[in-house]
XYZ file of C-alpha atoms in Angstrom:
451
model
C 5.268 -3.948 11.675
C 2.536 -3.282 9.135
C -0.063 0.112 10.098
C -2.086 -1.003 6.522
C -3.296 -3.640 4.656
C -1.172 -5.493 2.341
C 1.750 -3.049 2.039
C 3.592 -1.679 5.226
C 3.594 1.697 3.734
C -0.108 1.888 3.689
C -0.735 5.360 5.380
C 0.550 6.661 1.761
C -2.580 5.640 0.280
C -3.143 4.116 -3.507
C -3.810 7.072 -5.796
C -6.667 6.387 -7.815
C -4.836 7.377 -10.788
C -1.247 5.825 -9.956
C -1.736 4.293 -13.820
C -5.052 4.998 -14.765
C -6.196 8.401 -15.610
C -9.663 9.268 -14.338
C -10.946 9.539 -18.112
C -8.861 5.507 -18.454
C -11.168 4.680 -15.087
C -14.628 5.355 -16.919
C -13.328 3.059 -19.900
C -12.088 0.031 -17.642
C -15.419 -2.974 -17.887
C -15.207 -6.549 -17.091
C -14.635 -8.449 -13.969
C -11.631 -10.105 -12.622
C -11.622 -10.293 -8.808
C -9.864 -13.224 -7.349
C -12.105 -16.215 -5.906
C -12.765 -15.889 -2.428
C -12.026 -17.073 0.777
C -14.760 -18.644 2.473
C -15.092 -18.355 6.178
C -17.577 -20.499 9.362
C -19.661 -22.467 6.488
C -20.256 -23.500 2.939
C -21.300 -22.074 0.221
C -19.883 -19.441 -2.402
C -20.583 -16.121 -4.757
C -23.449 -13.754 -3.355
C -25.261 -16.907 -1.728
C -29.051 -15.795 -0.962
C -31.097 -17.282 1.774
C -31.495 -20.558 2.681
C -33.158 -21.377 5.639
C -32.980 -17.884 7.171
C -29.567 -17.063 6.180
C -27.618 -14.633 4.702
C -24.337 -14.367 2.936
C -22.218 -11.194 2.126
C -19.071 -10.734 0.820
C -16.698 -8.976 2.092
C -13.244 -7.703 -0.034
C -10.089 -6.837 1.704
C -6.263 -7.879 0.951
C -4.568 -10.184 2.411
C -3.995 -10.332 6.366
C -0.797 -12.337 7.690
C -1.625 -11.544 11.309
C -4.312 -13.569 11.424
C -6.717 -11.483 13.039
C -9.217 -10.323 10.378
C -9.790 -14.173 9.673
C -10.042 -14.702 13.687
C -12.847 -11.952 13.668
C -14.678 -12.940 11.088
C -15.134 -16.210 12.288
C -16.293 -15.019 15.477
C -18.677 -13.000 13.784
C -20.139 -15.927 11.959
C -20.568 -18.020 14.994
C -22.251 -15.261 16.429
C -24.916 -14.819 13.744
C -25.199 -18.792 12.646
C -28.101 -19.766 10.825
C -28.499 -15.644 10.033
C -25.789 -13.606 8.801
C -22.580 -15.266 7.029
C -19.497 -13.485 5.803
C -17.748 -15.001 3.132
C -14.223 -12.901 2.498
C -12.834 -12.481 -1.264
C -9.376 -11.880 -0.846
C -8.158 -8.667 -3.197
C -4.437 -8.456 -4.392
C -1.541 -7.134 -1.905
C -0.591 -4.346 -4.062
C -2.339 -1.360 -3.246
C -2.938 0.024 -7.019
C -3.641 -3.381 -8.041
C -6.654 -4.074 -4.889
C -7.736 -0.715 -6.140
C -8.037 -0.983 -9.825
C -9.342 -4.867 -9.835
C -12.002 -3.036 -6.851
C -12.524 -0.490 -10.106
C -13.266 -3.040 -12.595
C -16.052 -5.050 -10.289
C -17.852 -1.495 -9.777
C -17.874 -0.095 -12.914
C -19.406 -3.277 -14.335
C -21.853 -2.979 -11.365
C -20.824 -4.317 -8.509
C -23.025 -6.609 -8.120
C -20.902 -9.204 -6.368
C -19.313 -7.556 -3.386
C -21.580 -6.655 -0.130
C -19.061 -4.631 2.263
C -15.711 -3.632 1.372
C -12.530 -2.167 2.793
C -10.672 1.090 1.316
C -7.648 3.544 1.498
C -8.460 6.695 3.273
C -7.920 8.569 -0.472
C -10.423 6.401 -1.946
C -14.481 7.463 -0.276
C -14.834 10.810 -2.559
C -14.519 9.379 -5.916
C -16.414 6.165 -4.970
C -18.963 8.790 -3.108
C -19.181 11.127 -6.683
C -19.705 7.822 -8.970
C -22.845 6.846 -6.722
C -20.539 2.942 -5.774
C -21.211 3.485 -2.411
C -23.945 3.735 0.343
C -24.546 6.929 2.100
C -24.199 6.182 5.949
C -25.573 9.277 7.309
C -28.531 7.855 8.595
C -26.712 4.569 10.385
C -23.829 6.451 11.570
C -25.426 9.175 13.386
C -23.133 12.529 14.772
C -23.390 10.917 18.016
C -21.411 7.479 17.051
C -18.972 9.786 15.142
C -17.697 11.359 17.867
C -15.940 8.582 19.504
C -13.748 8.381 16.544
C -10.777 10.601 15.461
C -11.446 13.537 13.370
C -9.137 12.971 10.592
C -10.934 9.642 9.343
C -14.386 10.480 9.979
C -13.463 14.149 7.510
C -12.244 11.567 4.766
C -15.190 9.533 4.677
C -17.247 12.901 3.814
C -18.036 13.739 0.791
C -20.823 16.421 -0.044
C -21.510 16.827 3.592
C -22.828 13.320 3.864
C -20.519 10.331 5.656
C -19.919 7.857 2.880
C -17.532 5.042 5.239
C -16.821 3.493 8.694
C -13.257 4.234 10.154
C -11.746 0.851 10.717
C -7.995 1.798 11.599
C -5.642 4.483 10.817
C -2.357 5.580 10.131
C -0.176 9.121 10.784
C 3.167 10.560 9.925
C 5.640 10.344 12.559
C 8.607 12.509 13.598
C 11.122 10.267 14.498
C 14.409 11.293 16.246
C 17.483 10.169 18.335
C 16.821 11.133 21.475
C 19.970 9.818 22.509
C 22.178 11.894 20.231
C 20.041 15.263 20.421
C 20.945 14.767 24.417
C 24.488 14.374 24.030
C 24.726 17.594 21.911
C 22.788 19.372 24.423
C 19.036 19.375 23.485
C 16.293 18.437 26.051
C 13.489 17.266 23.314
C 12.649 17.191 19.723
C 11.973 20.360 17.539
C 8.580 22.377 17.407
C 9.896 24.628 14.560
C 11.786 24.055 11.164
C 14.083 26.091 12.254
C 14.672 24.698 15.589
C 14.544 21.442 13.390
C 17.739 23.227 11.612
C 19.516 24.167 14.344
C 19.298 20.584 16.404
C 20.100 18.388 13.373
C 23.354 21.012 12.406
C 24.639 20.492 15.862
C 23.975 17.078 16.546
C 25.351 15.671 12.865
C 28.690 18.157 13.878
C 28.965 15.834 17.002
C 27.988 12.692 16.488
C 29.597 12.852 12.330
C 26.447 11.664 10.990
C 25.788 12.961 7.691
C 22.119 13.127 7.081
C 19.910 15.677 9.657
C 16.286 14.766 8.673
C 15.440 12.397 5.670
C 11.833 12.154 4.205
C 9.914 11.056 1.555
C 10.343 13.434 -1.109
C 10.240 11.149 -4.683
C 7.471 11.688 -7.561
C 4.612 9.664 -5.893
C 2.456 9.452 -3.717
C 4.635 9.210 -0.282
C 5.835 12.665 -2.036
C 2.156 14.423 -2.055
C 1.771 13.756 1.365
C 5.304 15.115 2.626
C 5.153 18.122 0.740
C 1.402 18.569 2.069
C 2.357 18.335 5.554
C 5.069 21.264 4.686
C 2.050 23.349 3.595
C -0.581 22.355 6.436
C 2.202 22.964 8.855
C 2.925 26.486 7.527
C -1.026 27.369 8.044
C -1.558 26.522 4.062
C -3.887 24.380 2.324
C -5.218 22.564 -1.197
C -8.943 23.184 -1.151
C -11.306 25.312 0.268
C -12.865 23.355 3.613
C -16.183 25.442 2.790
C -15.791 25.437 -0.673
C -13.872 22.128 -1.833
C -14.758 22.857 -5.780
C -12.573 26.205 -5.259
C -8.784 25.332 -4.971
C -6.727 27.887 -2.610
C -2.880 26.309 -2.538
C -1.581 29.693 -4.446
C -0.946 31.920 -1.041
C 1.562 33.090 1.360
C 1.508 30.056 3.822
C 1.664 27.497 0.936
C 4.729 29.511 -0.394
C 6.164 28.981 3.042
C 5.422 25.337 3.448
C 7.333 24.876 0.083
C 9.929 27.522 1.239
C 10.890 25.120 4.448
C 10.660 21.937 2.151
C 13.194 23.123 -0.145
C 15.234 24.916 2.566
C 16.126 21.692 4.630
C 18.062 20.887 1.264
C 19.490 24.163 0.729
C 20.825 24.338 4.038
C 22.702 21.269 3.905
C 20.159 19.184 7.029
C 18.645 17.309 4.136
C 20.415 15.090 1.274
C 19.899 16.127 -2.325
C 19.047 12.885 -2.812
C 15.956 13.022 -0.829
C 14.344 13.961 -3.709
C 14.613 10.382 -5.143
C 13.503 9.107 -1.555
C 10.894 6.637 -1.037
C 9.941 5.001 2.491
C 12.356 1.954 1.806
C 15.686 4.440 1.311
C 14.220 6.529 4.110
C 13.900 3.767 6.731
C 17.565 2.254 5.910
C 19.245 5.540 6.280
C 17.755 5.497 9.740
C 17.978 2.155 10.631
C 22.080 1.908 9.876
C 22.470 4.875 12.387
C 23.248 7.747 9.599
C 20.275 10.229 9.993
C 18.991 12.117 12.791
C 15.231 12.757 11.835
C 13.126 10.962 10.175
C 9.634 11.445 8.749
C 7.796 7.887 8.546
C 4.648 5.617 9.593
C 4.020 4.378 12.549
C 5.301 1.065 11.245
C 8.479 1.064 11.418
C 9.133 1.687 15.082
C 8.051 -2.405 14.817
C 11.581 -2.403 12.560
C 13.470 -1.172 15.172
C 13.182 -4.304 17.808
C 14.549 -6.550 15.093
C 18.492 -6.563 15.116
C 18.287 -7.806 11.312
C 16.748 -4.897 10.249
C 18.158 -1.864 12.696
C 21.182 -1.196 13.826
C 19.143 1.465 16.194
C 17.749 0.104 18.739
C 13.933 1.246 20.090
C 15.208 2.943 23.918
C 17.528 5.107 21.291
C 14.620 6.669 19.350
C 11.602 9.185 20.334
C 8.539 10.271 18.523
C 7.076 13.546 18.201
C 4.556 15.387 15.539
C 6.270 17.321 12.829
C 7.616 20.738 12.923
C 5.748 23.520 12.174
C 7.155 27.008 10.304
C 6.078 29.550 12.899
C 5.972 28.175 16.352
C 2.084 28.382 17.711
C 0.385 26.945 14.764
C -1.067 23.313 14.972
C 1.169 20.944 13.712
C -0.664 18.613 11.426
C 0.046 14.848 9.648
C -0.913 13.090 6.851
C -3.461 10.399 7.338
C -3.058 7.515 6.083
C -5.837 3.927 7.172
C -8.344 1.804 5.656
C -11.771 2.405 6.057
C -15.492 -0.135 5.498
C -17.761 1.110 3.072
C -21.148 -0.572 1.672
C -21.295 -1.405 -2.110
C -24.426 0.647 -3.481
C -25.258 -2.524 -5.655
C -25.963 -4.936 -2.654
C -29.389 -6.258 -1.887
C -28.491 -6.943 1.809
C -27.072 -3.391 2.858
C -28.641 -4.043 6.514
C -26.712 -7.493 6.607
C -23.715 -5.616 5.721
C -24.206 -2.499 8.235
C -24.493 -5.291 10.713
C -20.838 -6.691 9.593
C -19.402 -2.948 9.720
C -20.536 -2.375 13.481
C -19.159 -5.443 14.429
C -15.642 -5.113 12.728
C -15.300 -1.412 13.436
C -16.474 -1.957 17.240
C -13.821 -1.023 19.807
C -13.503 -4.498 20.746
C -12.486 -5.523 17.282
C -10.365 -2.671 17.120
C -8.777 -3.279 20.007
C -7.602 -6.666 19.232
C -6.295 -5.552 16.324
C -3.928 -3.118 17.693
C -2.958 -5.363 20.364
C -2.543 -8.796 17.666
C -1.743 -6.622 14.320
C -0.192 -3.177 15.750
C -3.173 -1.697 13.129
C -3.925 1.901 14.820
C -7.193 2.186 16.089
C -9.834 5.071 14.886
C -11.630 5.222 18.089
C -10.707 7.862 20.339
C -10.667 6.210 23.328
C -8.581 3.645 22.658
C -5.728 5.995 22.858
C -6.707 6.240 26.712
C -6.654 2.207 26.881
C -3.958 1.116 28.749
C -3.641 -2.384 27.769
C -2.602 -0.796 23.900
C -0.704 1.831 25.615
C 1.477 -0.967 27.556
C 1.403 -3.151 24.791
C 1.920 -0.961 21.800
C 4.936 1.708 22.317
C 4.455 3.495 19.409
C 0.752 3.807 19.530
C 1.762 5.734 23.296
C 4.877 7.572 22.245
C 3.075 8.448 19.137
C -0.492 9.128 20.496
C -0.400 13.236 20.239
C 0.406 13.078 16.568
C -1.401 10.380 15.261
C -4.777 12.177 16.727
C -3.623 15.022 14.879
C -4.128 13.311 11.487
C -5.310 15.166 8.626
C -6.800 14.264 5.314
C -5.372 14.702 2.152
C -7.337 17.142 -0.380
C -11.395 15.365 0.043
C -12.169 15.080 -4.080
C -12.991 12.172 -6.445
C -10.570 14.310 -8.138
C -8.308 13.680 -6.273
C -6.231 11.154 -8.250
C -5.375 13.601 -10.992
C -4.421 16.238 -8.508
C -2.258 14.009 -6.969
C -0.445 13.302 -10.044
C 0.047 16.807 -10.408
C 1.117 17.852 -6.763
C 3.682 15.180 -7.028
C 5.461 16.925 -10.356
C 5.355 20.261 -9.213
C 6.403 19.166 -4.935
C 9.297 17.261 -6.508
C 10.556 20.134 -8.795
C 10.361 22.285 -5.630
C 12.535 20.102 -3.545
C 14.447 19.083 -6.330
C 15.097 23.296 -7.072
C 13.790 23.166 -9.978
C 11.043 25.388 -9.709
C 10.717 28.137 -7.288
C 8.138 27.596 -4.191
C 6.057 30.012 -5.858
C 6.380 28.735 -9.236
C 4.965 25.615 -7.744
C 2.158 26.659 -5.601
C 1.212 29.121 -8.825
C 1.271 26.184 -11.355
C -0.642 23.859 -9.074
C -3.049 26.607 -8.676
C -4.343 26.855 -12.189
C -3.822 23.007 -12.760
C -5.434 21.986 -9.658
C -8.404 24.452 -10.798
C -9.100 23.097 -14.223
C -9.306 19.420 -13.117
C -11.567 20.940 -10.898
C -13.795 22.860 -12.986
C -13.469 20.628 -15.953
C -14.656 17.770 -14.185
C -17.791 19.814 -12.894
């Protein structure tokens, strides 16, 4: 089942700059967004006040579950005759939500109230002044409850910029059934042990393929070869410091080192390389891979016999591997997030909206109705979702340990290059060090050019 909105793949994010370059972005003018969707009353555009009400807007893609338009009408019979959402409806593709979302701000934004975002997008809407600071309404206190990960993506600057609404996490997956009949009592902590379990098991069971991954030039790529480098103690930016970049050191060298070394060593296909989520997920759903490094949606893949020839009791989830066995094993975050358009004349309306929608009741039902992964904490305690929703409870330990891809509204151009240089690594290419060295200077003049 879907974790995002519009595409099932959603933890990877939309780059900002998947065909735009940043210096494209501050050229794009006009305004094309789709009509919208009107929800619990008449009326249309940015409405005003008539008779004591108020109408926002709200953009988001698509939702086939049904519950967003569920909740929304609840929310309008709750606040009739005051508050009225009216929901524009943005494309399905990610880069295409994103760069129509572009187009409506840079020519002002005037007609858009609350909207919804990838995890990848709050710094660069943050740095362009597109979005409300939420400091004030979202005190340290309401923060808490929610997971780490999202709440570091929404800052920017040290202020909080966005409202988790759900989330998504990279998954280990693995056949517990086939690691027990070679001998193995659970899944790997290190890469090596990783190695050693996927050698043995493909000897015995004849499968060819130990651990497959996401390792193409895009996106999905950026965030497999940064969980490498978290996972080997490395990192992009400084935390302190996130104008200074600091991916040129030992434990980036040995994220990239493991990376390249599944391939060397036979455990990964040289064709991983090429590998988006879609090859991925049908190497592991015909049987012929061991591992596998995905979203939480497609454990909802493996309960339907038309799409998996694996069935769900046969697979187990863990967090990824780390290099040295002790340090914290982190994933990429992936989710979609509510943020309040800078331009609107009714931000309380629309703070209003974002407590309602990103309230543990809403976010309950949506894990339970849409399998979306909540962003509260304690919903992973809930044991309606953990009954309900097997991979949010086989899955819980490594989806809490989420982690945010590099926090800059650079970020889109640094992606672009972290792709390049992750896929020569894998690819062999380039040397581990080569890479980290290369991104190192690039990664440094986006940085300081754009300052």
């Amino acid at each position: 089942m879907a974790t995002g909105a519009g595409t099932r793949r959603d933890g990877e994010g939309v780059r900002g700059g998947d065909k735009l370059s940043r210096q494209e972005f501050l050229r794009l003018t006009g305004v094309g967004l789709a009509g919208a969707t009107l929800l619990g009353g008449a009326g249309c555009g940015r409405g005003g006040e008539r008779g004591g009400e108020q109408r926002i807007v709200f953009s988001h893609g698509p939702d086939d579950t049904g519950v967003l338009e569920k909740q929304i009408a609840r929310f309008n019979r709750q606040h009739e005759g005051g508050i009225q959402v009216e929901w524009r409806q943005m494309p399905a593709d990610g880069t295409a939500h994103f760069n129509e979302l572009l187009t409506e701000l840079q020519a002002g934004g005037g007609n858009i109230d609350v909207m919804s975002g990838d995890v990848i997008w709050p710094a660069q809407f943050a740095a362009n002044g597109w979005i409300e600071d939420l400091s004030d309404r979202f005190p340290e206190s309401e923060r808490r409850r929610f997971l780490q990960g999202p709440i570091e993506a929404n800052t920017y600057d040290g202020k909080l910029y966005g409202v988790p609404w759900y989330t998504d996490a990279g998954l280990l997956y693995y056949r517990k059934d086939l690691l027990e009949n070679s001998g193995f009592a659970g899944p790997p902590k290190t890469w090596n042990e990783l190695k050693e379990q996927a050698s043995k098991t493909m000897a015995d069971s004849r499968i060819k393929n130990g651990f497959v991954f996401q390792g193409a030039n895009y996106e999905g790529g950026v965030v497999s070869g940064l969980e490498f480098i978290w996972n080997a103690g490395g990192d992009v930016l400084d935390r302190s410091d996130p104008g200074r970049v600091v991916i040129d050191n030992p434990d980036s060298v040995a994220g990239l080192g493991a990376y390249r070394g599944l391939v060397e060593d036979g455990v990964s296909p040289e064709g991983v390389s090429i590998y988006t989520g879609d090859e991925t997920d049908g190497i592991f759903l015909r049987g012929e891979a061991i591992f596998h490094r995905e979203w939480p949606y497609m454990y909802g893949l493996l309960s339907d016999p038309a799409t998996s020839e694996v069935r769900p009791g046969q697979v187990g989830i863990a967090k990824l591997p780390v290099s040295v066995e002790g340090l914290t094993s982190y994933t990429g975050l992936g989710g979609w997030n509510l943020f309040i358009n800078s331009a609107s004349e009714k931000v309380d309306a629309a703070w209003t909206f974002i407590e309602f929608l990103s309230a543990p009741e809403q976010q309950k039902e949506r894990a339970l109705e849409a399998t979306r992964l909540p962003a509260i904490a304690e919903l992973y305690e809930d044991e309606e979702i953990l009954d309900k929703v097997p991979v949010i409870a086989l899955g819980s330990e490594a989806i809490q340990s989420s982690r945010p891809r590099p926090v800059s509204p650079y970020y889109s151009d640094m992606s672009l290059e972290m792709a390049e240089q992750f896929n020569a690594c894998l690819k062999g290419e380039v040397s581990p060090q080569e890479a980290v060295g290369t991104l190192q200077e690039q990664l440094q003049n986006i940085a300081d050019q754009a300052s």
